[in-house]
mmCIF file of C-alpha atoms in Angstrom:
data_model
loop_
_atom_site.group_PDB
_atom_site.id
_atom_site.type_symbol
_atom_site.label_atom_id
_atom_site.label_comp_id
_atom_site.label_asym_id
_atom_site.label_seq_id
_atom_site.Cartn_x
_atom_site.Cartn_y
_atom_site.Cartn_z
ATOM 1 C CA MET A 11 0.231 0.254 35.574
ATOM 2 C CA THR A 12 -2.981 -1.564 34.684
ATOM 3 C CA THR A 13 -3.201 -4.969 33.065
ATOM 4 C CA THR A 14 -4.188 -3.318 29.773
ATOM 5 C CA ASP A 15 -1.150 -1.016 29.813
ATOM 6 C CA VAL A 16 1.599 -3.530 29.242
ATOM 7 C CA ARG A 17 4.859 -2.353 27.752
ATOM 8 C CA PRO A 18 7.204 -4.622 25.776
ATOM 9 C CA GLY A 19 9.091 -6.844 28.156
ATOM 10 C CA THR A 20 6.762 -6.362 31.160
ATOM 11 C CA LYS A 21 4.609 -9.088 32.652
ATOM 12 C CA ASN A 22 0.828 -9.005 32.786
ATOM 13 C CA ALA A 23 -1.360 -9.837 35.768
ATOM 14 C CA SER A 24 -0.861 -13.576 35.300
ATOM 15 C CA GLY A 25 2.911 -13.169 35.561
ATOM 16 C CA ARG A 26 3.552 -14.059 31.930
ATOM 17 C CA LEU A 27 5.022 -11.939 29.173
ATOM 18 C CA PRO A 28 2.359 -10.879 26.632
ATOM 19 C CA GLY A 29 2.489 -12.709 23.314
ATOM 20 C CA ALA A 30 3.499 -11.381 19.913
ATOM 21 C CA TRP A 31 -0.121 -10.780 18.868
ATOM 22 C CA GLY A 32 -0.908 -8.727 21.945
ATOM 23 C CA LEU A 33 2.305 -6.739 21.702
ATOM 24 C CA GLY A 34 1.738 -6.307 17.962
ATOM 25 C CA LEU A 35 -1.684 -4.795 18.637
ATOM 26 C CA ARG A 36 -0.196 -2.388 21.181
ATOM 27 C CA ARG A 37 2.626 -1.596 18.808
ATOM 28 C CA GLY A 38 0.068 -0.886 16.098
ATOM 29 C CA GLY A 39 -1.728 1.543 18.399
ATOM 30 C CA LEU A 40 1.572 3.315 19.034
ATOM 31 C CA GLU A 41 2.340 3.500 15.307
ATOM 32 C CA LEU A 42 -1.092 5.003 14.610
ATOM 33 C CA ARG A 43 -0.761 7.598 17.370
ATOM 34 C CA GLN A 44 2.641 8.627 16.061
ATOM 35 C CA PHE A 45 1.286 8.833 12.525
ATOM 36 C CA PHE A 46 -1.748 10.980 13.339
ATOM 37 C CA ARG A 47 0.291 13.320 15.553
ATOM 38 C CA GLN A 48 2.276 14.394 12.492
ATOM 39 C CA ARG A 49 -0.410 16.486 10.851
ATOM 40 C CA ASP A 50 1.614 17.418 7.778
ATOM 41 C CA GLN A 51 2.304 13.737 7.073
ATOM 42 C CA VAL A 52 -1.383 12.876 7.521
ATOM 43 C CA VAL A 53 -2.516 15.629 5.159
ATOM 44 C CA PHE A 54 0.072 14.742 2.524
ATOM 45 C CA THR A 55 -0.608 10.994 2.718
ATOM 46 C CA PHE A 56 -4.363 11.266 2.280
ATOM 47 C CA ALA A 57 -4.471 14.340 0.023
ATOM 48 C CA PHE A 58 -1.825 13.310 -2.524
ATOM 49 C CA PRO A 59 -3.862 10.696 -4.479
ATOM 50 C CA VAL A 60 -7.044 12.764 -4.105
ATOM 51 C CA VAL A 61 -5.354 15.800 -5.661
ATOM 52 C CA PHE A 62 -3.965 13.686 -8.516
ATOM 53 C CA LEU A 63 -7.384 12.122 -9.059
ATOM 54 C CA PHE A 64 -8.948 15.589 -9.254
ATOM 55 C CA LEU A 65 -6.293 16.839 -11.686
ATOM 56 C CA PHE A 66 -6.383 13.894 -14.079
ATOM 57 C CA ALA A 67 -10.159 13.479 -13.887
ATOM 58 C CA SER A 68 -10.609 17.183 -14.638
ATOM 59 C CA ILE A 69 -8.163 17.218 -17.549
ATOM 60 C CA PHE A 70 -9.360 13.938 -19.082
ATOM 61 C CA SER A 71 -13.131 13.887 -18.606
ATOM 62 C CA ASP A 72 -14.434 12.812 -22.029
ATOM 63 C CA ASP A 73 -16.293 9.581 -22.708
ATOM 64 C CA VAL A 74 -14.113 6.546 -23.405
ATOM 65 C CA ALA A 75 -15.121 5.181 -26.801
ATOM 66 C CA GLY A 76 -16.798 1.781 -26.643
ATOM 67 C CA ALA A 77 -16.381 1.386 -22.871
ATOM 68 C CA GLY A 78 -19.547 3.040 -21.557
ATOM 69 C CA ILE A 79 -17.643 5.142 -19.023
ATOM 70 C CA THR A 80 -15.891 8.489 -18.791
ATOM 71 C CA ALA A 81 -12.140 8.911 -18.399
ATOM 72 C CA SER A 82 -12.820 10.399 -14.965
ATOM 73 C CA GLN A 83 -14.465 7.159 -13.842
ATOM 74 C CA LEU A 84 -11.530 5.176 -15.229
ATOM 75 C CA TYR A 85 -9.133 7.051 -12.959
ATOM 76 C CA VAL A 86 -10.997 6.367 -9.703
ATOM 77 C CA PRO A 87 -10.150 2.635 -9.191
ATOM 78 C CA ALA A 88 -6.624 3.210 -10.521
ATOM 79 C CA MET A 89 -6.000 5.942 -7.956
ATOM 80 C CA MET A 90 -7.451 3.687 -5.258
ATOM 81 C CA ALA A 91 -4.875 1.029 -6.150
ATOM 82 C CA ALA A 92 -2.104 3.640 -6.131
ATOM 83 C CA GLY A 93 -3.344 4.885 -2.757
ATOM 84 C CA ILE A 94 -3.148 1.363 -1.305
ATOM 85 C CA MET A 95 0.414 0.987 -2.560
ATOM 86 C CA SER A 96 1.338 4.456 -1.301
ATOM 87 C CA THR A 97 0.199 3.737 2.262
ATOM 88 C CA SER A 98 1.960 0.356 2.314
ATOM 89 C CA PHE A 99 4.949 0.038 -0.023
ATOM 90 C CA GLN A 100 6.039 3.676 -0.024
ATOM 91 C CA SER A 101 5.197 4.386 3.608
ATOM 92 C CA LEU A 102 6.976 1.333 5.028
ATOM 93 C CA GLY A 103 9.913 1.485 2.642
ATOM 94 C CA ILE A 104 10.745 5.020 3.764
ATOM 95 C CA SER A 105 9.815 4.887 7.451
ATOM 96 C CA ILE A 106 11.636 1.618 8.224
ATOM 97 C CA ALA A 107 14.775 2.836 6.445
ATOM 98 C CA ILE A 108 14.711 6.007 8.566
ATOM 99 C CA GLU A 109 14.116 4.034 11.774
ATOM 100 C CA ARG A 110 17.059 1.771 10.912
ATOM 101 C CA ASP A 111 19.291 4.763 10.207
ATOM 102 C CA GLU A 112 18.304 6.404 13.499
ATOM 103 C CA LYS A 113 19.035 3.101 15.302
ATOM 104 C CA VAL A 114 15.431 2.733 16.462
ATOM 105 C CA LEU A 115 15.350 -0.825 15.113
ATOM 106 C CA ARG A 116 18.605 -1.652 16.857
ATOM 107 C CA ARG A 117 17.207 -0.522 20.209
ATOM 108 C CA LEU A 118 13.947 -2.425 19.679
ATOM 109 C CA ARG A 119 15.887 -5.571 18.800
ATOM 110 C CA GLY A 120 17.634 -5.328 22.168
ATOM 111 C CA THR A 121 14.332 -5.491 24.071
ATOM 112 C CA PRO A 122 12.397 -8.681 24.968
ATOM 113 C CA MET A 123 9.735 -7.704 22.391
ATOM 114 C CA PRO A 124 9.363 -10.482 19.783
ATOM 115 C CA PRO A 125 10.445 -9.270 16.323
ATOM 116 C CA ALA A 126 7.037 -10.318 14.954
ATOM 117 C CA ALA A 127 5.355 -7.693 17.171
ATOM 118 C CA TYR A 128 7.218 -4.895 15.391
ATOM 119 C CA PHE A 129 6.022 -6.072 11.969
ATOM 120 C CA LEU A 130 2.482 -6.688 13.212
ATOM 121 C CA GLY A 131 2.436 -3.081 14.418
ATOM 122 C CA LYS A 132 3.423 -1.908 10.936
ATOM 123 C CA ILE A 133 0.727 -4.096 9.371
ATOM 124 C CA TRP A 134 -1.907 -2.525 11.635
ATOM 125 C CA LEU A 135 -0.664 0.908 10.575
ATOM 126 C CA VAL A 136 -0.918 0.233 6.842
ATOM 127 C CA LEU A 137 -4.238 -1.597 7.247
ATOM 128 C CA VAL A 138 -5.893 1.393 8.931
ATOM 129 C CA THR A 139 -4.316 4.062 6.726
ATOM 130 C CA GLY A 140 -4.936 2.013 3.571
ATOM 131 C CA ALA A 141 -8.601 1.535 4.471
ATOM 132 C CA LEU A 142 -9.013 5.264 5.186
ATOM 133 C CA GLU A 143 -7.283 6.220 1.930
ATOM 134 C CA THR A 144 -9.495 3.858 -0.048
ATOM 135 C CA ALA A 145 -12.657 5.135 1.646
ATOM 136 C CA ILE A 146 -11.752 8.754 0.902
ATOM 137 C CA LEU A 147 -11.049 8.044 -2.777
ATOM 138 C CA LEU A 148 -14.224 5.995 -3.097
ATOM 139 C CA LEU A 149 -16.227 8.828 -1.542
ATOM 140 C CA VAL A 150 -14.728 11.326 -3.987
ATOM 141 C CA GLY A 151 -15.334 8.969 -6.909
ATOM 142 C CA THR A 152 -18.986 8.339 -6.092
ATOM 143 C CA THR A 153 -19.864 11.970 -5.298
ATOM 144 C CA LEU A 154 -17.906 13.806 -8.002
ATOM 145 C CA TYR A 155 -17.429 11.334 -10.850
ATOM 146 C CA ASP A 156 -20.594 9.171 -10.748
ATOM 147 C CA VAL A 157 -18.842 5.898 -9.968
ATOM 148 C CA ASP A 158 -21.537 3.411 -8.944
ATOM 149 C CA LEU A 159 -21.081 1.233 -5.891
ATOM 150 C CA PRO A 160 -21.495 -2.492 -6.655
ATOM 151 C CA SER A 161 -24.928 -3.932 -5.941
ATOM 152 C CA ASP A 162 -23.654 -7.524 -6.169
ATOM 153 C CA PRO A 163 -22.249 -8.912 -2.867
ATOM 154 C CA GLY A 164 -19.801 -10.944 -4.943
ATOM 155 C CA ARG A 165 -18.197 -7.746 -6.190
ATOM 156 C CA TRP A 166 -17.686 -6.567 -2.601
ATOM 157 C CA ALA A 167 -16.103 -9.929 -1.820
ATOM 158 C CA ASP A 168 -13.768 -9.395 -4.781
ATOM 159 C CA PHE A 169 -12.941 -5.943 -3.449
ATOM 160 C CA ALA A 170 -12.134 -7.379 -0.008
ATOM 161 C CA TRP A 171 -9.621 -9.982 -1.188
ATOM 162 C CA ILE A 172 -8.020 -7.619 -3.705
ATOM 163 C CA PHE A 173 -7.571 -5.040 -0.934
ATOM 164 C CA VAL A 174 -6.140 -7.559 1.555
ATOM 165 C CA LEU A 175 -3.836 -9.363 -0.877
ATOM 166 C CA GLY A 176 -2.714 -6.137 -2.544
ATOM 167 C CA LEU A 177 -2.043 -4.378 0.743
ATOM 168 C CA THR A 178 -0.172 -7.387 2.129
ATOM 169 C CA ALA A 179 1.979 -7.818 -0.977
ATOM 170 C CA CYS A 180 2.850 -4.113 -1.142
ATOM 171 C CA ALA A 181 3.578 -3.933 2.595
ATOM 172 C CA LEU A 182 5.966 -6.881 2.381
ATOM 173 C CA LEU A 183 7.685 -5.316 -0.627
ATOM 174 C CA GLY A 184 7.966 -2.062 1.307
ATOM 175 C CA ILE A 185 9.665 -3.869 4.197
ATOM 176 C CA ALA A 186 12.016 -5.592 1.747
ATOM 177 C CA ILE A 187 12.982 -2.437 -0.169
ATOM 178 C CA SER A 188 13.694 -0.616 3.107
ATOM 179 C CA THR A 189 17.053 -2.417 3.185
ATOM 180 C CA VAL A 190 18.158 -0.888 -0.139
ATOM 181 C CA PRO A 191 18.750 2.772 0.905
ATOM 182 C CA LYS A 192 22.179 3.319 2.434
ATOM 183 C CA SER A 193 20.790 5.981 4.755
ATOM 184 C CA GLY A 194 17.502 7.465 5.893
ATOM 185 C CA ARG A 195 18.154 10.554 3.777
ATOM 186 C CA SER A 196 18.230 8.567 0.545
ATOM 187 C CA ALA A 197 15.165 6.448 1.400
ATOM 188 C CA THR A 198 12.621 8.729 -0.277
ATOM 189 C CA SER A 199 14.481 8.803 -3.595
ATOM 190 C CA VAL A 200 15.133 5.052 -3.615
ATOM 191 C CA VAL A 201 11.508 4.105 -2.831
ATOM 192 C CA VAL A 202 9.560 6.788 -4.723
ATOM 193 C CA LEU A 203 11.296 6.297 -8.097
ATOM 194 C CA PRO A 204 10.204 2.671 -8.731
ATOM 195 C CA PHE A 205 6.733 3.456 -7.373
ATOM 196 C CA LEU A 206 6.398 6.402 -9.774
ATOM 197 C CA VAL A 207 7.542 4.323 -12.743
ATOM 198 C CA LEU A 208 5.102 1.546 -11.859
ATOM 199 C CA GLN A 209 2.214 4.008 -11.758
ATOM 200 C CA PHE A 210 2.914 5.035 -15.368
ATOM 201 C CA ILE A 211 3.249 1.496 -16.753
ATOM 202 C CA SER A 212 0.466 -0.100 -14.676
ATOM 203 C CA GLY A 213 -2.500 1.937 -15.874
ATOM 204 C CA VAL A 214 -2.750 4.507 -13.087
ATOM 205 C CA TYR A 215 -2.056 7.728 -14.992
ATOM 206 C CA ILE A 216 -2.276 6.432 -18.560
ATOM 207 C CA ALA A 217 -5.048 4.222 -19.983
ATOM 208 C CA ILE A 218 -4.042 0.606 -20.583
ATOM 209 C CA ASP A 219 -4.908 0.747 -24.291
ATOM 210 C CA THR A 220 -2.410 3.573 -24.893
ATOM 211 C CA ILE A 221 0.589 1.962 -23.132
ATOM 212 C CA PRO A 222 3.013 -0.082 -25.299
ATOM 213 C CA ASN A 223 2.652 -3.812 -24.766
ATOM 214 C CA TRP A 224 6.269 -4.233 -23.673
ATOM 215 C CA MET A 225 5.693 -1.722 -20.868
ATOM 216 C CA LEU A 226 2.496 -3.502 -19.874
ATOM 217 C CA ASP A 227 4.398 -6.795 -19.769
ATOM 218 C CA ILE A 228 6.914 -5.253 -17.356
ATOM 219 C CA GLY A 229 4.123 -3.732 -15.252
ATOM 220 C CA ALA A 230 2.398 -7.139 -15.140
ATOM 221 C CA LEU A 231 5.345 -8.500 -13.163
ATOM 222 C CA PHE A 232 4.350 -6.342 -10.173
ATOM 223 C CA PRO A 233 1.233 -6.092 -7.978
ATOM 224 C CA LEU A 234 0.076 -2.568 -8.902
ATOM 225 C CA LYS A 235 -1.084 -3.438 -12.420
ATOM 226 C CA TRP A 236 -3.235 -6.276 -11.100
ATOM 227 C CA MET A 237 -4.658 -4.181 -8.261
ATOM 228 C CA CYS A 238 -5.710 -1.528 -10.795
ATOM 229 C CA GLN A 239 -7.294 -4.151 -13.042
ATOM 230 C CA GLY A 240 -9.103 -5.851 -10.178
ATOM 231 C CA LEU A 241 -10.534 -2.625 -8.772
ATOM 232 C CA ARG A 242 -11.676 -1.582 -12.245
ATOM 233 C CA GLY A 243 -13.487 -4.906 -12.434
ATOM 234 C CA VAL A 244 -15.200 -4.179 -9.102
ATOM 235 C CA PHE A 245 -16.283 -0.587 -9.647
ATOM 236 C CA LEU A 246 -16.676 -0.222 -13.424
ATOM 237 C CA PRO A 247 -19.381 -1.772 -15.648
ATOM 238 C CA GLU A 248 -18.754 -4.910 -17.688
ATOM 239 C CA SER A 249 -18.564 -2.815 -20.854
ATOM 240 C CA ALA A 250 -15.273 -1.329 -19.623
ATOM 241 C CA LYS A 251 -13.370 -4.621 -19.703
ATOM 242 C CA VAL A 252 -12.736 -4.130 -23.437
ATOM 243 C CA LEU A 253 -10.040 -1.659 -22.374
ATOM 244 C CA GLU A 254 -7.988 -4.331 -20.612
ATOM 245 C CA GLN A 255 -4.994 -5.912 -22.313
ATOM 246 C CA ALA A 256 -6.636 -9.368 -22.209
ATOM 247 C CA GLY A 257 -10.171 -8.069 -22.824
ATOM 248 C CA GLY A 258 -11.426 -9.244 -19.402
ATOM 249 C CA TRP A 259 -11.029 -8.727 -15.677
ATOM 250 C CA GLU A 260 -9.136 -11.991 -15.049
ATOM 251 C CA PHE A 261 -9.968 -12.185 -11.325
ATOM 252 C CA GLY A 262 -8.432 -15.649 -11.069
ATOM 253 C CA ARG A 263 -5.104 -14.469 -12.463
ATOM 254 C CA ILE A 264 -5.208 -11.387 -10.221
ATOM 255 C CA ALA A 265 -5.604 -13.594 -7.143
ATOM 256 C CA LEU A 266 -2.779 -15.850 -8.323
ATOM 257 C CA VAL A 267 -0.342 -12.971 -8.963
ATOM 258 C CA LEU A 268 -1.131 -11.092 -5.753
ATOM 259 C CA GLY A 269 -0.955 -14.302 -3.729
ATOM 260 C CA ALA A 270 2.402 -15.148 -5.308
ATOM 261 C CA TRP A 271 3.696 -11.686 -4.416
ATOM 262 C CA CYS A 272 2.602 -12.180 -0.807
ATOM 263 C CA VAL A 273 4.679 -15.366 -0.633
ATOM 264 C CA GLY A 274 7.568 -13.863 -2.589
ATOM 265 C CA GLY A 275 7.506 -10.663 -0.543
ATOM 266 C CA LEU A 276 7.645 -12.661 2.679
ATOM 267 C CA LEU A 277 10.657 -14.607 1.423
ATOM 268 C CA LEU A 278 12.383 -11.361 0.399
ATOM 269 C CA CYS A 279 11.785 -9.938 3.881
ATOM 270 C CA LEU A 280 13.188 -13.042 5.564
ATOM 271 C CA LEU A 281 16.262 -13.034 3.335
ATOM 272 C CA THR A 282 17.080 -9.326 3.277
ATOM 273 C CA PHE A 283 15.735 -7.574 6.379
ATOM 274 C CA ARG A 284 18.348 -6.150 8.736
ATOM 275 C CA TRP A 285 18.000 -4.469 12.109
ATOM 276 C CA LYS A 286 21.204 -2.461 11.605
ATOM 277 C CA ASN A 287 22.744 -0.432 8.795
ATOM 278 C CA ARG A 288 25.574 -1.969 6.778
ATOM 279 C CA ARG A 289 28.063 0.449 8.327
ATOM 280 C CA ASP A 290 27.098 -0.742 11.820
ATOM 281 C CA GLY A 291 28.199 -4.272 11.019
#
């Protein structure tokens, strides 16, 4: 075994156990290899939002009155936000519940690997898959639906913090909701239902100006609505902000809400996460 091939619980060349960051990086590499070996999962994960973008953008392709954009362009940033949440919240909520049910978490907890390394590995997984998903949707949007890339570096900076905060918040919520399913078999139903509802009331499938205000108020309690709004502010012209509920992009409020969800999601994880199923004691 070389010094770069250190397994959890083994010492490196200096005789010390590797730290949580190093083990987390190795764990992330393992998670990515396992993910990309399952070709059907890879295809479904990356193709699902692209297919929905194509369907909705093809059905609703007319100009949006007074906004200076087409409906197709309106769907691109919304689907990007949904893709980020899919690769973080949905992916982790289901996979961790299955790993708990199959006692994978229980076995990992019995090793010398620091618990933080397991979660760092998951973060690396969602960071890479989320970035790939976003890049694919952005490529489709710019080539097929004439979405213009920002020329202002400030807009790219906005995109960066929206992506990081949104991905982090959704990943933490995914870890937290993984404790809700009673078994791995029920994980998909438990996680997908709230995600699907949020997509309808957060401006992913339906334009903000056609959703009842009370639904928008509920959607505003969760990260997806603000991720959609922020990405629209990055990739759509200023004329399109008239479509927003508040008539503007509200980048400051977006940062505040997403940051609050990062803190709240972390607290939820600390309070609710379990390494074993309820029936295992």
